[in-house]
CSV table of C-alpha atoms in Angstrom, one decimal:
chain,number,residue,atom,x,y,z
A,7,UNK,CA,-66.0,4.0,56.9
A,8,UNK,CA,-63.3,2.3,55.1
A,9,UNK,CA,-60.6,4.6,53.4
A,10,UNK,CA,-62.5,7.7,53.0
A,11,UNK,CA,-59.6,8.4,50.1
A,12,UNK,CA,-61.7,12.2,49.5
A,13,UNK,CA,-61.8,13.0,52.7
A,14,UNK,CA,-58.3,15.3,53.5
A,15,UNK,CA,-56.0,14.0,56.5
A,16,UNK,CA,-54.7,17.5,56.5
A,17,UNK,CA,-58.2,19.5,56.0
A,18,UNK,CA,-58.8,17.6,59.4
A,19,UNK,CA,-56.0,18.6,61.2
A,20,UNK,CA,-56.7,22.0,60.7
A,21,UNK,CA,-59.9,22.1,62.2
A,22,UNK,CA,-57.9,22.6,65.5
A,23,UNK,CA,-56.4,25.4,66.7
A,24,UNK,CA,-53.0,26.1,68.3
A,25,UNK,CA,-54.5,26.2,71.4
A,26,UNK,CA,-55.8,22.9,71.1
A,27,UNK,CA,-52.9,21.1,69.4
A,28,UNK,CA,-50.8,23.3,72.8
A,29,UNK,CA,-53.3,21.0,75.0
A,30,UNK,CA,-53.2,17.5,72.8
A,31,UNK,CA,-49.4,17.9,73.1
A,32,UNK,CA,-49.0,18.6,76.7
A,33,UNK,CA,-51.3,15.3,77.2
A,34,UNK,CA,-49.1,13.2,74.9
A,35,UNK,CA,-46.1,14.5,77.2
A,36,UNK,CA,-47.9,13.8,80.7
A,37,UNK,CA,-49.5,10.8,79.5
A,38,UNK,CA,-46.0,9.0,78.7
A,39,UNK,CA,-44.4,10.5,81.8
A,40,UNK,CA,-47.3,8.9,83.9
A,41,UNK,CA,-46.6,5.7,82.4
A,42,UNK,CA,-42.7,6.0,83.1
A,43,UNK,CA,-42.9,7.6,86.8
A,44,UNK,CA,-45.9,5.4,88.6
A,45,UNK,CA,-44.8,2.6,90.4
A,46,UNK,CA,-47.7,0.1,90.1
A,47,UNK,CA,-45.9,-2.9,88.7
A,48,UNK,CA,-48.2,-5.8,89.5
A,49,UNK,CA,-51.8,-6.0,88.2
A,50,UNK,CA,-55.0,-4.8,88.6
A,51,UNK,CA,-52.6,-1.7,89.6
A,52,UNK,CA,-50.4,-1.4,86.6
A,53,UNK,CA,-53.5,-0.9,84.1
A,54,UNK,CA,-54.3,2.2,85.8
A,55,UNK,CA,-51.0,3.9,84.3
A,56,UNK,CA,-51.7,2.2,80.9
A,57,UNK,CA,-55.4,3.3,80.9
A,58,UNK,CA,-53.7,6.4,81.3
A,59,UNK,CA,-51.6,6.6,79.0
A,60,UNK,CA,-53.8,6.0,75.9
A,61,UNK,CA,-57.0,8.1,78.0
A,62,UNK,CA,-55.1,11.2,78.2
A,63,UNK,CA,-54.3,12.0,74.5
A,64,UNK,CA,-57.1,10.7,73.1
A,65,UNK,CA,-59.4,12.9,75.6
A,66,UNK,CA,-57.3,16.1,74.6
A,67,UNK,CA,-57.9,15.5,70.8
A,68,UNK,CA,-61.6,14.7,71.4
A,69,UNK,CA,-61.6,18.2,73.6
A,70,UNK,CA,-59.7,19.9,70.8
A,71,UNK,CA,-62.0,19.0,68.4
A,72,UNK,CA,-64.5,20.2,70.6
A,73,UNK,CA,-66.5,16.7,71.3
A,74,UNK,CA,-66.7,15.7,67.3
A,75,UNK,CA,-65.4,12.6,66.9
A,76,UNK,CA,-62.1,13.1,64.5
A,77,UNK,CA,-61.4,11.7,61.3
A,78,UNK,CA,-58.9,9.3,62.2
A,79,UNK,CA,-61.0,7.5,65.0
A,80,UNK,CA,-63.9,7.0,62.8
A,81,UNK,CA,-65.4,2.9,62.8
A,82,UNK,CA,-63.4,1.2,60.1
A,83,UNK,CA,-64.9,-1.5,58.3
A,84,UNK,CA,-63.6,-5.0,57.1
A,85,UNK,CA,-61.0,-3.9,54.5
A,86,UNK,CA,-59.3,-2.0,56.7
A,87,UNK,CA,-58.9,-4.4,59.3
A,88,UNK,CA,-57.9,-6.5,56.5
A,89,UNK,CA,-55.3,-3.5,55.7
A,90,UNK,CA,-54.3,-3.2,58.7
A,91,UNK,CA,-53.2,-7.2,59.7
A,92,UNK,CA,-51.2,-6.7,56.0
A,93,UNK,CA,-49.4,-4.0,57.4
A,94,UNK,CA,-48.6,-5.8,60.4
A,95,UNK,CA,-47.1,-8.9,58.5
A,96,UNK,CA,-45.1,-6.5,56.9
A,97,UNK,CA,-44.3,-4.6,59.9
A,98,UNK,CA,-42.8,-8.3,61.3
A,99,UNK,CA,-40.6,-8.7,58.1
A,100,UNK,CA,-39.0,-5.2,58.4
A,101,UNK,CA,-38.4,-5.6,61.7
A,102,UNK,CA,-36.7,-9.3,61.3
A,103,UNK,CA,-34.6,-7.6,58.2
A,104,UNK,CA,-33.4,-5.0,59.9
A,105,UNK,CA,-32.9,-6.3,63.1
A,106,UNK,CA,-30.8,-9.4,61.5
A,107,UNK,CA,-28.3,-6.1,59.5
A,108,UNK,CA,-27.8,-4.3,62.7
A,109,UNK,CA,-27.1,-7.5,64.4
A,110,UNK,CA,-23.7,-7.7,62.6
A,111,UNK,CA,-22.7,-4.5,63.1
A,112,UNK,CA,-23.9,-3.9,66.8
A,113,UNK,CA,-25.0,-6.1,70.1
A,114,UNK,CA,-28.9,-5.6,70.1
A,115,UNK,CA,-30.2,-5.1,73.6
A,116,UNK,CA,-33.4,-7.5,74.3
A,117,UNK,CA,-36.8,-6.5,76.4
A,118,UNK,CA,-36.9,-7.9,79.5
A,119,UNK,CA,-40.4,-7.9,79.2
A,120,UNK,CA,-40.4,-10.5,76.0
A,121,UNK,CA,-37.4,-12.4,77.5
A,122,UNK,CA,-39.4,-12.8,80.8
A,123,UNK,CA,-42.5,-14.7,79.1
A,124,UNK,CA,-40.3,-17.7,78.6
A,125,UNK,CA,-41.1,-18.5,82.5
A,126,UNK,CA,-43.8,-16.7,82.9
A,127,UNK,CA,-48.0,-18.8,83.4
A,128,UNK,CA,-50.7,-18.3,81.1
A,129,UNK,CA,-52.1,-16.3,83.5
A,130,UNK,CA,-49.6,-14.2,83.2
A,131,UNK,CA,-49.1,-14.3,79.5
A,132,UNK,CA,-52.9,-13.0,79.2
A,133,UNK,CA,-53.0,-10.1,81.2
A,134,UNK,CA,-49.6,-9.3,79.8
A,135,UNK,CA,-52.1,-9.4,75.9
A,136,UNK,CA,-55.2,-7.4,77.5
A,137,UNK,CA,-52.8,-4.8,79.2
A,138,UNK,CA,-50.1,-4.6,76.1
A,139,UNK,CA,-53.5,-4.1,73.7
A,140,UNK,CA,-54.7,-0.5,75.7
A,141,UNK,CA,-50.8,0.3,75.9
A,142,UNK,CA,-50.3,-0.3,71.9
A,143,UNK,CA,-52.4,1.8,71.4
A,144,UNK,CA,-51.8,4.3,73.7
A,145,UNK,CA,-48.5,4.2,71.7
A,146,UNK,CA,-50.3,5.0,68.2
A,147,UNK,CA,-52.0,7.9,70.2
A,148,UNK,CA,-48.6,9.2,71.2
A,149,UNK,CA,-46.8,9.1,67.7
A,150,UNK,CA,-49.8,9.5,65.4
A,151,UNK,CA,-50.8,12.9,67.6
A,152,UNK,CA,-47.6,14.5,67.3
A,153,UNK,CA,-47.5,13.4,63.6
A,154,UNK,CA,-50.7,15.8,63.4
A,155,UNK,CA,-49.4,18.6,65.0
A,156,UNK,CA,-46.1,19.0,62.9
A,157,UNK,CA,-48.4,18.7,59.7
A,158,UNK,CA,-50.4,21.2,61.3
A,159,UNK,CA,-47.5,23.5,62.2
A,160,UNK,CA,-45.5,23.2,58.8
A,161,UNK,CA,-49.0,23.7,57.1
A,162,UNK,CA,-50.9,26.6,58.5
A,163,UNK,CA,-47.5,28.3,59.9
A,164,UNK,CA,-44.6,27.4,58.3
A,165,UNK,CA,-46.5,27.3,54.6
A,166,UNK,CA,-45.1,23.8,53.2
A,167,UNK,CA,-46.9,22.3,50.4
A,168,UNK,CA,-48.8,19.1,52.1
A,169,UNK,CA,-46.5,16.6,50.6
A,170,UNK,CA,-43.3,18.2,52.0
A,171,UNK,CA,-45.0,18.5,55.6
A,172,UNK,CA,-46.3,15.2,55.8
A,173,UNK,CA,-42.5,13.7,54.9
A,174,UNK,CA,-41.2,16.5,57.8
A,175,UNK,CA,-44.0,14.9,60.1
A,176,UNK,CA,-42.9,11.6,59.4
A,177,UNK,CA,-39.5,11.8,60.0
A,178,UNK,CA,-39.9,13.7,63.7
A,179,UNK,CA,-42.9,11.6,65.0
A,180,UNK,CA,-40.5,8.4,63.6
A,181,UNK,CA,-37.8,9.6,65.6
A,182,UNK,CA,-40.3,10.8,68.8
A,183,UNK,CA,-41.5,7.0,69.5
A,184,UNK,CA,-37.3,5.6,68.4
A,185,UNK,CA,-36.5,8.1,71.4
A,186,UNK,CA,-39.5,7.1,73.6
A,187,UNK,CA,-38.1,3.2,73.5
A,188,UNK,CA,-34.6,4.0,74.0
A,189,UNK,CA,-34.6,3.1,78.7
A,190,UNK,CA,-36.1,-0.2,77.4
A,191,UNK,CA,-33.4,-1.0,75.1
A,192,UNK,CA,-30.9,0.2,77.6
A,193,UNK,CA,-30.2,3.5,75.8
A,194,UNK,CA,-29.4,1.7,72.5
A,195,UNK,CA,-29.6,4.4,70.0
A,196,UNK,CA,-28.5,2.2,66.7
A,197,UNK,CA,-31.0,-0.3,67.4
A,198,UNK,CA,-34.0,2.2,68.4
A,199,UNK,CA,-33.7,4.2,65.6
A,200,UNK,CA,-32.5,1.3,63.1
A,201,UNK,CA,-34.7,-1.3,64.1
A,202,UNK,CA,-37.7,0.4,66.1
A,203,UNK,CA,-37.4,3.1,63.5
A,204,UNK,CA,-38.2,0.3,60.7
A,205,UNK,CA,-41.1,-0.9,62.4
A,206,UNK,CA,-42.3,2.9,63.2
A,207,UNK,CA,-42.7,3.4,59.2
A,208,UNK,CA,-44.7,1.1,58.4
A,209,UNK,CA,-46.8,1.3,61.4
A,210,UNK,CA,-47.2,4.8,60.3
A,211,UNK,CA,-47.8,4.0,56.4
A,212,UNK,CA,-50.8,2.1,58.0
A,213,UNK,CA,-52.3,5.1,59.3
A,214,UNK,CA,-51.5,7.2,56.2
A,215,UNK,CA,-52.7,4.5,54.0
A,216,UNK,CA,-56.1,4.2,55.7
A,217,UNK,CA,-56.3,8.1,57.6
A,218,UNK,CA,-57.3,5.5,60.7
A,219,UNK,CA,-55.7,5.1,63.9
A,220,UNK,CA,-57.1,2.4,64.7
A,221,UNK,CA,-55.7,0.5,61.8
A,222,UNK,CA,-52.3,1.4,63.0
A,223,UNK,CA,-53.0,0.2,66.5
A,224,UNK,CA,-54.5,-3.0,64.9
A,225,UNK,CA,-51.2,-3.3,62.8
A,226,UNK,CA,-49.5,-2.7,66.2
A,227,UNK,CA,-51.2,-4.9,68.3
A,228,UNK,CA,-50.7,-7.5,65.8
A,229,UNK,CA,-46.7,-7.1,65.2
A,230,UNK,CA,-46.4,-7.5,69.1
A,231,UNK,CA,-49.1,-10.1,70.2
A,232,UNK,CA,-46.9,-12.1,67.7
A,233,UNK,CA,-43.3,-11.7,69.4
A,234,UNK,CA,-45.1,-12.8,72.6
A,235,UNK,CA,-47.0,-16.0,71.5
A,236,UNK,CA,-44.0,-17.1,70.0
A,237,UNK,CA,-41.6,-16.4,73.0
A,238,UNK,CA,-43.8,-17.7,75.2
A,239,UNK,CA,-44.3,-20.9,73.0
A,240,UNK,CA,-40.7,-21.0,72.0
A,241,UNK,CA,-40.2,-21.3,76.1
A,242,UNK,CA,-42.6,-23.5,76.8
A,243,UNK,CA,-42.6,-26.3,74.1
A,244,UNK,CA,-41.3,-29.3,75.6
A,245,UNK,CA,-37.5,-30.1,74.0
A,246,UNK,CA,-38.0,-33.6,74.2
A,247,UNK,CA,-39.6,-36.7,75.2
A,248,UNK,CA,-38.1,-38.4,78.2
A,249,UNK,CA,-37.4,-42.1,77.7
């Protein structure tokens, strides 16, 4: 599969009931409040949360759709990995852009986690990558699932034309994930929904685009494996050469 362009995102989303979208959404909810709540800090420990958090959802949409494997976790082939890693460049220079504006008008909070890779070992730096990738995309699953259900809802119940629910399901999944970031960014609501709200868009044009979560979750992966290698560079490049 590449782009599948006659195959209907929304014709998809139908094939489950409210019943199942009840479950899918009740998985997104505990999966995220697993992550936030168990302790396990230090690894092998703290990839039992993340495992978690992208196992849940994605089990409760393979059980909605009653074992079939979905439409947007279908194999993807090159040109939409090629899609994808476009859509995370892009992703970076939104992000930077908007960012740099609400850096004038507001103090910008920074992740502890980013900041802390300036001191932290390799070591460190690649389990941080392995456990970051299965949380990423536990993140798509999170946004991209409740995306679903409101096209679903404003579709079969509310009886908006497609294009009017997909824009409604943008706009509340975009603000779901700003909302989900906000204790990292110490409650920072301007740069959650400015900044992380940039980045969401794009993220989720990816999966529009291509009607493939994994393309998103590549796009993801990609915009964040970057702000890490170049922190942990940045902090680890020697200034200068002793004389």
């Amino acid at each position: 599969m590449s782009l599948r362009p006659h195959v209907s995102l929304a014709d998809d989303v139908e094939t489950v009931s409210g019943a199942g979208w009840i479950v899918v959404m009740a998985a997104v909810i505990a999966a995220f409040t697993m992550l936030a709540i168990i302790p396990w800090s230090t690894p092998p420990l703290n990839f039992i949360p993340t495992l978690l958090f992208a196992g849940m959802p994605m089990a409760a949409y393979l059980y909605a759709h009653h074992g079939r494997r979905p439409l947007i976790l279908r194999r993807i082939g090159p040109k939409t990995v090629i899609i994808a890693i476009g859509f995370a460049l892009l992703t970076i220079v939104c992000s930077f852009i908007a960012g740099l504006a609400l850096s004038r008008v507001t103090t910008l909070a920074s992740n502890s986690i980013v900041s802390s890779l300036t001191t932290e070992s390799l070591s460190d730096l690649i389990i941080l990558l392995a456990r970051s990738a299965i949380q990423l995309v536990g993140e798509e699953l999170v946004t991209i699932l409740p995306l679903l259900a409101v096209l679903w809802l404003c579709t079969r119940r509310l009886g908006m034309s497609r294009r009017t629910a997909t824009l409604a399901a943008v706009v509340v999944s975009t603000a779901w994930f700003a909302a989900l970031h906000l204790p990292t960014y110490d409650w920072n609501f301007v740069q959650c929904f400015g900044t992380i709200g940039v980045a969401r868009l794009v993220l989720t044009a990816a999966f529009l685009v291509t009607r493939s979560l994994w393309a998103s979750s590549i796009a993801h992966i990609v915009n964040d494996w970057s702000l890490f290698l170049f922190v942990y560079i940045g902090g680890h490049a020697p200034i200068g050469t002793e004389q």
